[in-house]
Short mmCIF file of C-alpha atoms and ligand atoms in Angstrom, two decimals:
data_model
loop_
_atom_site.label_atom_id
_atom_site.label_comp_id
_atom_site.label_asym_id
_atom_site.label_seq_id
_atom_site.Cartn_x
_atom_site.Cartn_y
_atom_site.Cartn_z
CA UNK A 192 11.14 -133.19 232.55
CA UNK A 193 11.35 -136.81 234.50
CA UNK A 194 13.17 -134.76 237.42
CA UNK A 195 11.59 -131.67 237.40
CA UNK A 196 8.34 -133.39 237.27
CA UNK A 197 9.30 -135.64 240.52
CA UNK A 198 10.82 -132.80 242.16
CA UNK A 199 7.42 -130.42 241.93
CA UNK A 200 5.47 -133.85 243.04
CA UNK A 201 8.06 -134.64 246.42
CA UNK A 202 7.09 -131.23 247.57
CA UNK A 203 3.76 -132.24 249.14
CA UNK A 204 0.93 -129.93 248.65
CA UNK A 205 -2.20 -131.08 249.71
CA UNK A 206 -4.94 -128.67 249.55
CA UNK A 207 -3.96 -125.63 252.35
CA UNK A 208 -0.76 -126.42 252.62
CA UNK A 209 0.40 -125.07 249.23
CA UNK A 210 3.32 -122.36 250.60
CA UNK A 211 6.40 -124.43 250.02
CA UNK A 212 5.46 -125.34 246.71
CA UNK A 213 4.09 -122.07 245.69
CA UNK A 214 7.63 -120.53 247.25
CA UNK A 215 9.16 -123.00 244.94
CA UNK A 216 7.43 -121.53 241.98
CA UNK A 217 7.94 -118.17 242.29
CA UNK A 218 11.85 -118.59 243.64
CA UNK A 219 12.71 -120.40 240.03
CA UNK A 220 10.72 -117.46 237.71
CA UNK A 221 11.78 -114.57 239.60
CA UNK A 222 14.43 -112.36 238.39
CA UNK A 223 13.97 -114.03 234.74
CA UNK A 224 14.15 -110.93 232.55
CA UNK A 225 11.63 -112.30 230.06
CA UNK A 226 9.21 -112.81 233.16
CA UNK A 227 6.82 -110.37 235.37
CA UNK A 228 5.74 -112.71 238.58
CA UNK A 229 3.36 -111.72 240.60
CA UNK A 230 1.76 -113.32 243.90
CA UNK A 231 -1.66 -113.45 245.72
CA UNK A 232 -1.52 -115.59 249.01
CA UNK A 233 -0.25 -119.17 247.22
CA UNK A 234 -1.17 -118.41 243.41
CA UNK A 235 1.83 -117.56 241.21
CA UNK A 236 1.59 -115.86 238.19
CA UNK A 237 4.36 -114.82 235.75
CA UNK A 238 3.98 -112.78 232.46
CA UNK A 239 5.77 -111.92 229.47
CA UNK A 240 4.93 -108.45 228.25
CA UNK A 241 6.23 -108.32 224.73
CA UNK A 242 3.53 -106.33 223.43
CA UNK A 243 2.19 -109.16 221.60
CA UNK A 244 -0.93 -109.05 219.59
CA UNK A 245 -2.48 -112.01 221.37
CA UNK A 246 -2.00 -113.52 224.60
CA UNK A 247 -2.47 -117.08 226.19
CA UNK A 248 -3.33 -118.15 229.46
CA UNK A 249 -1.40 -121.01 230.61
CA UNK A 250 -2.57 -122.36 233.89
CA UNK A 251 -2.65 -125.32 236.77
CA UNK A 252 -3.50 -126.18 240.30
CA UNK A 253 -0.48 -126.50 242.91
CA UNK A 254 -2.70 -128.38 245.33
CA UNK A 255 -3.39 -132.09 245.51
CA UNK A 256 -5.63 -134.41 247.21
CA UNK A 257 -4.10 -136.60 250.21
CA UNK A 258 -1.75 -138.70 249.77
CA UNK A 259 -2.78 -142.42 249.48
CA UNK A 260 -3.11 -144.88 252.93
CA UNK A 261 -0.36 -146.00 252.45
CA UNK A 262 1.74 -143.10 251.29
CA UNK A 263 2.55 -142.51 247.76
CA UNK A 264 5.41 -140.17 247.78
CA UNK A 265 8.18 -139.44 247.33
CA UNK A 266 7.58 -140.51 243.87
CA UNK A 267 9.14 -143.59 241.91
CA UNK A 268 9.81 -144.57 238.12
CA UNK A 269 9.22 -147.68 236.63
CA UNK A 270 10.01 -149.03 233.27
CA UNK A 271 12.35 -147.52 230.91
CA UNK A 272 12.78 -145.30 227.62
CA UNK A 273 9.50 -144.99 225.98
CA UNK A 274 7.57 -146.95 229.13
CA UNK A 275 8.80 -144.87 232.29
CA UNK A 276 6.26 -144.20 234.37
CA UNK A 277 6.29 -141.49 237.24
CA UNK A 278 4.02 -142.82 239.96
CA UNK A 279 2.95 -140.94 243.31
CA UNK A 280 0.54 -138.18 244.34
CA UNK A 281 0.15 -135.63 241.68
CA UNK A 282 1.56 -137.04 238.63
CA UNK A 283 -1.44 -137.20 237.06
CA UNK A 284 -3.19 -134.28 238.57
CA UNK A 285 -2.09 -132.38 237.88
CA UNK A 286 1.94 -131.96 238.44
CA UNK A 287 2.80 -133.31 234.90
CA UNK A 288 1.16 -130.32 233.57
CA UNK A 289 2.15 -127.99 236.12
CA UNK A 290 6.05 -128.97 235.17
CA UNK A 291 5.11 -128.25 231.13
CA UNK A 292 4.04 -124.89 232.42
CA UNK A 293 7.41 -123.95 234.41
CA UNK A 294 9.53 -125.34 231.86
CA UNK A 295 7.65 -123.02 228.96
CA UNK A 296 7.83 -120.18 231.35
CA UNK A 297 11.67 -120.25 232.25
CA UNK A 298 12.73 -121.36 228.80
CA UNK A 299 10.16 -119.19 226.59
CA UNK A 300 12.35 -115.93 226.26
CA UNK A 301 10.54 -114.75 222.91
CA UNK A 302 7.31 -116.71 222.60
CA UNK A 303 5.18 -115.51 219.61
CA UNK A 304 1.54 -114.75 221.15
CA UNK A 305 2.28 -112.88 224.93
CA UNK A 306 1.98 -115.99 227.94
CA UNK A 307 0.56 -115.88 231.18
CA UNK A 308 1.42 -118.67 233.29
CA UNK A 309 -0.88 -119.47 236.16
CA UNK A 310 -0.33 -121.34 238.84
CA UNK A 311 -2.73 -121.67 241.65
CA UNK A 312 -3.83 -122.78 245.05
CA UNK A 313 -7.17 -124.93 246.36
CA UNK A 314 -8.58 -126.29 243.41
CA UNK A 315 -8.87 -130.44 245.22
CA UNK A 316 -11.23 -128.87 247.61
CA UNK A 317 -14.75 -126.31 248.01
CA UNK A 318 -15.04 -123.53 245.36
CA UNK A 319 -14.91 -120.92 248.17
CA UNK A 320 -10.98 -121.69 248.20
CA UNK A 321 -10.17 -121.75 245.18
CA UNK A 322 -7.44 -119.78 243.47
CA UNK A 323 -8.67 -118.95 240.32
CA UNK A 324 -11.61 -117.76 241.95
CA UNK A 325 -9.67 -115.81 244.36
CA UNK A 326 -7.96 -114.20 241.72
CA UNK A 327 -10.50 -113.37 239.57
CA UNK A 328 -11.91 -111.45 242.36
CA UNK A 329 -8.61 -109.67 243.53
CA UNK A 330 -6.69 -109.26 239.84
CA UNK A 331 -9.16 -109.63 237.59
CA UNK A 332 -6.04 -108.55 234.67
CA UNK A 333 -3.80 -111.37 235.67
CA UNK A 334 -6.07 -114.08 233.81
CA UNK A 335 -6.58 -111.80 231.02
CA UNK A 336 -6.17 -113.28 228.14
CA UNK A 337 -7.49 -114.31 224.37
CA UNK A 338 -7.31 -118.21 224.97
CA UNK A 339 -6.70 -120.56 228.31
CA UNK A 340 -5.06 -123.85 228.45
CA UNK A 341 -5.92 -125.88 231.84
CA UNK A 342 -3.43 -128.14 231.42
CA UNK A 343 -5.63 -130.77 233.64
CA UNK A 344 -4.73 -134.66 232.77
CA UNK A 345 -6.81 -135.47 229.10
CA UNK A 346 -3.68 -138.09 228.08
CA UNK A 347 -3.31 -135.29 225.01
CA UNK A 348 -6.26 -135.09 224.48
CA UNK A 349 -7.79 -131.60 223.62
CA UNK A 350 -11.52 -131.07 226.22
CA UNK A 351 -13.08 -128.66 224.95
CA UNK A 352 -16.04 -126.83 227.49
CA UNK A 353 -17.64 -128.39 230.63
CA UNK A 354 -21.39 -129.24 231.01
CA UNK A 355 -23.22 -126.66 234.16
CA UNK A 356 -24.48 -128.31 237.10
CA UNK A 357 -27.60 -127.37 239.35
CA UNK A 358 -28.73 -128.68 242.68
CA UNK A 359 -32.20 -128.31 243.56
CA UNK A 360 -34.70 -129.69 246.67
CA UNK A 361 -37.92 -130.55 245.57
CA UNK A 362 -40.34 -130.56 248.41
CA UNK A 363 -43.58 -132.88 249.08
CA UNK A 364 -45.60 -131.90 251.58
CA UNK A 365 -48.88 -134.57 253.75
CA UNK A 366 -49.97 -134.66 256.37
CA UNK A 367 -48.94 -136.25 259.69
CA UNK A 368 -50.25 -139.07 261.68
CA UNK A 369 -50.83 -141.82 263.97
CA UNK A 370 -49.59 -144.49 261.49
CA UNK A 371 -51.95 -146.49 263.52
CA UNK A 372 -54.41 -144.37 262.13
CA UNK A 373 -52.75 -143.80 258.74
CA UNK A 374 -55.93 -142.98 257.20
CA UNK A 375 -56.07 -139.63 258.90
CA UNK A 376 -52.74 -138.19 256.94
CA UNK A 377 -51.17 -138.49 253.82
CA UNK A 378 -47.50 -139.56 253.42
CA UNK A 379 -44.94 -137.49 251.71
CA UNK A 380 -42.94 -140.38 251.51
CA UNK A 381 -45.03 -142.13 249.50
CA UNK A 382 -46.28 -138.84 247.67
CA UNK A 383 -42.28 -139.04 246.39
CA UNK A 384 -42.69 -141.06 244.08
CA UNK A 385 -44.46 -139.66 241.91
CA UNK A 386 -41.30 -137.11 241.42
CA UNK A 387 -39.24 -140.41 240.85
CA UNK A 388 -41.36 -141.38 238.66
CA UNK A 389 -40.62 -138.16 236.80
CA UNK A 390 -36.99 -138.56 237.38
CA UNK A 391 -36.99 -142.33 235.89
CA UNK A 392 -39.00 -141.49 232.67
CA UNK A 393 -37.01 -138.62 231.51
CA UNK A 394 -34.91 -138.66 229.02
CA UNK A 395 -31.67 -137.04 228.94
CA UNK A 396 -30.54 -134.88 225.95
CA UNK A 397 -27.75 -134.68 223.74
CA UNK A 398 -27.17 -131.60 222.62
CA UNK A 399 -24.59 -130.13 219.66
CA UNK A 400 -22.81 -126.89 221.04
CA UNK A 401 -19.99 -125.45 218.82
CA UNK A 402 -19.22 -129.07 216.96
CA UNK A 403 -19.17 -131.18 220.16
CA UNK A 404 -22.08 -133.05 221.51
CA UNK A 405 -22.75 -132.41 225.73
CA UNK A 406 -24.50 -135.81 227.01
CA UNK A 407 -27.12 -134.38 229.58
CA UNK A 408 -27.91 -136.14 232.62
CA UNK A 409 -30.84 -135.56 235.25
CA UNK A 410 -30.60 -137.59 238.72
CA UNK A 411 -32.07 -137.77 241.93
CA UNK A 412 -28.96 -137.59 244.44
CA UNK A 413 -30.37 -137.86 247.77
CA UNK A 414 -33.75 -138.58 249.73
CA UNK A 415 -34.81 -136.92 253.15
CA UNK A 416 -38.04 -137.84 254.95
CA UNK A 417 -39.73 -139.63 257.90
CA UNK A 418 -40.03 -138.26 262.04
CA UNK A 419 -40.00 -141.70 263.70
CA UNK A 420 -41.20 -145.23 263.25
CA UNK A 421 -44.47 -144.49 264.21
CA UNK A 422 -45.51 -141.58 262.46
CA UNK A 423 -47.25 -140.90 258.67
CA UNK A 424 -44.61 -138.67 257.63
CA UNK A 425 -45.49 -135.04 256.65
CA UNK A 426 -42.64 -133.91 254.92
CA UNK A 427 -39.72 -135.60 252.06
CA UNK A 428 -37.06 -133.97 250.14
CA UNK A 429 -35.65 -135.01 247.09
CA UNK A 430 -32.27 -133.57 246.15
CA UNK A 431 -31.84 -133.47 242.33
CA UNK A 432 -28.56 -133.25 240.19
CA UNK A 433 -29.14 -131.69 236.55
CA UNK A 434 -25.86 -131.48 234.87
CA UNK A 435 -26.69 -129.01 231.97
CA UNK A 436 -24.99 -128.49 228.25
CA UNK A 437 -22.93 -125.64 228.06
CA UNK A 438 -25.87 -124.10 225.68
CA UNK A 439 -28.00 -123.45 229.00
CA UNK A 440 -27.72 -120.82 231.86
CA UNK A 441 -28.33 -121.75 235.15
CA UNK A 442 -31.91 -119.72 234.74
CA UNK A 443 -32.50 -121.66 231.45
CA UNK A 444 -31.24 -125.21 233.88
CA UNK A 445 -33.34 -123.76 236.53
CA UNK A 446 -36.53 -122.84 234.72
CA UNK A 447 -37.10 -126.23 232.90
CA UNK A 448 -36.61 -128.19 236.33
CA UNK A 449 -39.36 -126.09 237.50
CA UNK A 450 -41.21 -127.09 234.54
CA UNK A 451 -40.36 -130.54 234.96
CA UNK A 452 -41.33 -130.87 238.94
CA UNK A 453 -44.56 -128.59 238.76
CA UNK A 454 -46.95 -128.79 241.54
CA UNK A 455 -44.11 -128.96 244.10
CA UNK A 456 -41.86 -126.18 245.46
CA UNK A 457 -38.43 -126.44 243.88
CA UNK A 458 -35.46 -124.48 245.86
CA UNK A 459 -32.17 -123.92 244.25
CA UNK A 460 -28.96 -124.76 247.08
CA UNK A 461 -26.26 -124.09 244.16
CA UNK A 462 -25.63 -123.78 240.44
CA UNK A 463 -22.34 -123.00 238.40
CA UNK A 464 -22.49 -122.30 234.19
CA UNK A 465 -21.06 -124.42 231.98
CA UNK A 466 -18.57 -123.30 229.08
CA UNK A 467 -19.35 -123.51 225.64
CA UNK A 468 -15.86 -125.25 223.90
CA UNK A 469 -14.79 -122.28 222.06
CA UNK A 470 -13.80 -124.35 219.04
CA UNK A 471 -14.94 -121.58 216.73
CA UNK A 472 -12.50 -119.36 217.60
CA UNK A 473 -9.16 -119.04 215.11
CA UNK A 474 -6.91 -118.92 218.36
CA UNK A 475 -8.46 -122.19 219.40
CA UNK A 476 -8.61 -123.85 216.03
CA UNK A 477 -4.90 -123.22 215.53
CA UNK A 478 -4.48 -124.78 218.85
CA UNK A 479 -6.33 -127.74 218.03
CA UNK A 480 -4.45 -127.86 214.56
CA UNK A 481 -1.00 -128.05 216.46
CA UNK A 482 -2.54 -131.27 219.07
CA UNK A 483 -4.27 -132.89 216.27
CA UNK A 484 -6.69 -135.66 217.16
CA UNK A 485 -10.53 -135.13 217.42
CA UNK A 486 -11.30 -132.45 220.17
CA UNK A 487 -13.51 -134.07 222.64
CA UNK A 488 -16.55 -132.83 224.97
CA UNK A 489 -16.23 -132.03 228.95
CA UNK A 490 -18.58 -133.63 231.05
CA UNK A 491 -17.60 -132.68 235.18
CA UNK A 492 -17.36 -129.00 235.96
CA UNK A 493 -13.97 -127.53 235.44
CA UNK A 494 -12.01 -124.43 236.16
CA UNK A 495 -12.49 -124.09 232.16
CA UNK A 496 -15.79 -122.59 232.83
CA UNK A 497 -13.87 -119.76 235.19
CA UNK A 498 -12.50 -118.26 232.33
CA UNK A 499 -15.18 -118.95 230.18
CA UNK A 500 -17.07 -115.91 232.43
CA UNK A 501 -14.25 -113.86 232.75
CA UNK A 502 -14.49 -114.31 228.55
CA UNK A 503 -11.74 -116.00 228.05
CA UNK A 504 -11.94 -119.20 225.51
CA UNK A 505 -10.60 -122.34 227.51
CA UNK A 506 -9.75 -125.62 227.16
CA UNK A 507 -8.07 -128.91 229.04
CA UNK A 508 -5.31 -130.04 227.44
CA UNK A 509 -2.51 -132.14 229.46
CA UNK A 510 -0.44 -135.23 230.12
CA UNK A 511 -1.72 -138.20 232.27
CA UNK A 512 -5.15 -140.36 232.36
CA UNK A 513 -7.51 -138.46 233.58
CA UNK A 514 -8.97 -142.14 235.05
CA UNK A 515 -6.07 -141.95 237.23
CA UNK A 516 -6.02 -138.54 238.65
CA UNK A 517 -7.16 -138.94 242.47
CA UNK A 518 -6.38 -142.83 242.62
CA UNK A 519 -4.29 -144.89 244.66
CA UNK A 520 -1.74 -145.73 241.54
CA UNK A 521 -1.38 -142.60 240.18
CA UNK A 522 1.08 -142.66 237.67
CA UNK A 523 2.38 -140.73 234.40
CA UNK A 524 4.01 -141.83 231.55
CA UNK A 525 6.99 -139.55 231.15
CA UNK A 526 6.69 -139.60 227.05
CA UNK A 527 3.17 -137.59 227.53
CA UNK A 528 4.57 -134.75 229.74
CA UNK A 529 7.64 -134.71 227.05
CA UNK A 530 5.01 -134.72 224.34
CA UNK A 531 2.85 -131.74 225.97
CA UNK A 532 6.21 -129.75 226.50
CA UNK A 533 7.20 -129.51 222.88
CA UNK A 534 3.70 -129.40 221.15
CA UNK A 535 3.09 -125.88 223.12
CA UNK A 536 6.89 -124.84 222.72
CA UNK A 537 6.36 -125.69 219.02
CA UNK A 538 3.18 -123.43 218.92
CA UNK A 539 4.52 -120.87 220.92
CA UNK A 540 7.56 -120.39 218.80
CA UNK A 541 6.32 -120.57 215.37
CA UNK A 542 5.84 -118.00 213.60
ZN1 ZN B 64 -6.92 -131.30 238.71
#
């Protein structure tokens, strides 16, 4: 796994430039018997099709964000035994996983539930190129599935779900002036804060969806306003964050931020749903059974939430701190991508 892992990291695939790697992919799957592999422009997806009575979705980004300043591959170990580490761009996030995933898929002859490994392109980088969106579009069937793993860096964790998000402008409107003559407008500037003030006394909610609690949060991300240094401004926009629990559409998110900021014009520039966890499913609870540990909450959007509207039950579950993923010194401990290999060998071969 230590080589296998380094090998998929040393082929550098920063976002858009995913074709060697993705080449890579699909050149050690195809012409497995066990395996259907299909392609769709740098997303791979193999298949078994043993006529299974369930089927789970195994999948993982190829793409990475740049490497560090000073450049962090080809990748090194340090320590030994138990304490090797694998650092350099990717380890963490999310090559560890994406290793699991091709070692399942070329040694898995006979797994007991059907598998669908995916691996895709353009997840480091704007949802308009991402694979999994791309795909969901084009081959709707290829992510079919009863239950997803993401096998995103949660150190082993099991994530269950992802909180929505919503961005909205909230407008203020005065009028303009002389500031000279101040007294002849009114400052939307200074009418702002009285949608700040909103912002500061609210209180965020915590809210219980499927056995895990969502922590809420509401926040002001960015201010526009003023014409020039001499003018009562007429105009100020205050862009507002609301990252929702998974309980909540986007119209539910939308409708009590309209609530909140009555009086002033609210304009939605973008909103994705959240996922609920999914923990109540038998699928997932047998998953959760094999991990062990307490399954824990989602916070930041992720892919989980793709399936989630395509109906499909997902949830993160892979090797490597999640603290890490993105950061100068990222680094995985070789024992966790070990670990992750055999707990979803064992609970693919069970019985
Ligand atoms: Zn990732």
């Amino acid at each position: 796994m230590a080589a296998l892992t380094a090998a998929l990291c040393d082929i550098e695939s920063v976002s858009g430039d995913e074709s060697r790697l993705a080449d890579a992919v699909e050149a050690a799957l195809s012409g497995r018997e066990h395996l259907e592999v299909l392609r769709d422009g740098d997303a791979v997806v193999a298949r078994t099709r043993l006529g299974r009575a369930e089927r789970v979705v195994l999948a993982g980004h190829i793409d990475t964000v740049p490497l560090a300043a000073t450049p962090n591959l080809p990748t090194w170990v340090t320590g030994d035994g138990q304490e090797a580490e694998l650092h350099g761009r990717g380890t963490v996030d999310m090559k560890g996983g994406v290793a699991v995933q091709l070692a399942l898929a070329a040694s898995l002859t006979a797994p007991n539930r059907d598998v669908t490994y995916v691996f895709y392109d353009g997840e480091e980088v704007e949802s308009e190129r991402n694979g999994l969106r791309r795909i969901s579009g084009t081959h709707p069937d290829w992510l079919a599935g009863d239950f997803a793993v993401l096998l995103e860096p949660t150190a082993g964790a099991v994530e269950g779900g992802c909180n929505g998000t919503i961005r909205v402008e909230v407008e203020t409107s005065g009028v303009a002036a002389h500031s000279a003559r101040a007294w002849m407008g009114h400052n939307a500037i200074h009418e702002a804060s009285t949608l700040l003030g909103r912002l500061t006394a609210y209180e965020p909610l915590q809210v219980e969806v499927d056995g895990l609690v969502y922590r809420e949060s509401l926040n002001a991300v960015r201010i526009a306003g003023g014409v020039a240094g001499n003018v009562i401004p007429d105009r100020c926009v205050v862009t507002v964050n609301y990252r929702f629990a998974p309980n909540k559409s986007p119209a539910d998110a939308e409708a009590h931020l309209r609530e909140l900021f009555t009086g002033y014009p609210v304009t939605v520039t973008d909103a994705a749903g959240g996922a609920r966890p999914g923990l109540d499913q038998p699928l997932a609870l047998a998953f959760v059974a094999m991990v062990g540990g307490e399954p824990l909450p989602k916070y930041g959007w992720t892919d989980v939430a793709r399936f989630s509207e395509i109906g499909v039950p997902a949830v993160n579950y892979g090797p490597g701190d999640p603290l890490l993923a993105h950061s100068d010194d990222e680094r995985v401990p070789l024992t966790q991508v070990r670990e992750c290999l055999e707990r979803l060998r064992g609970w693919l071969s069970g019985a």
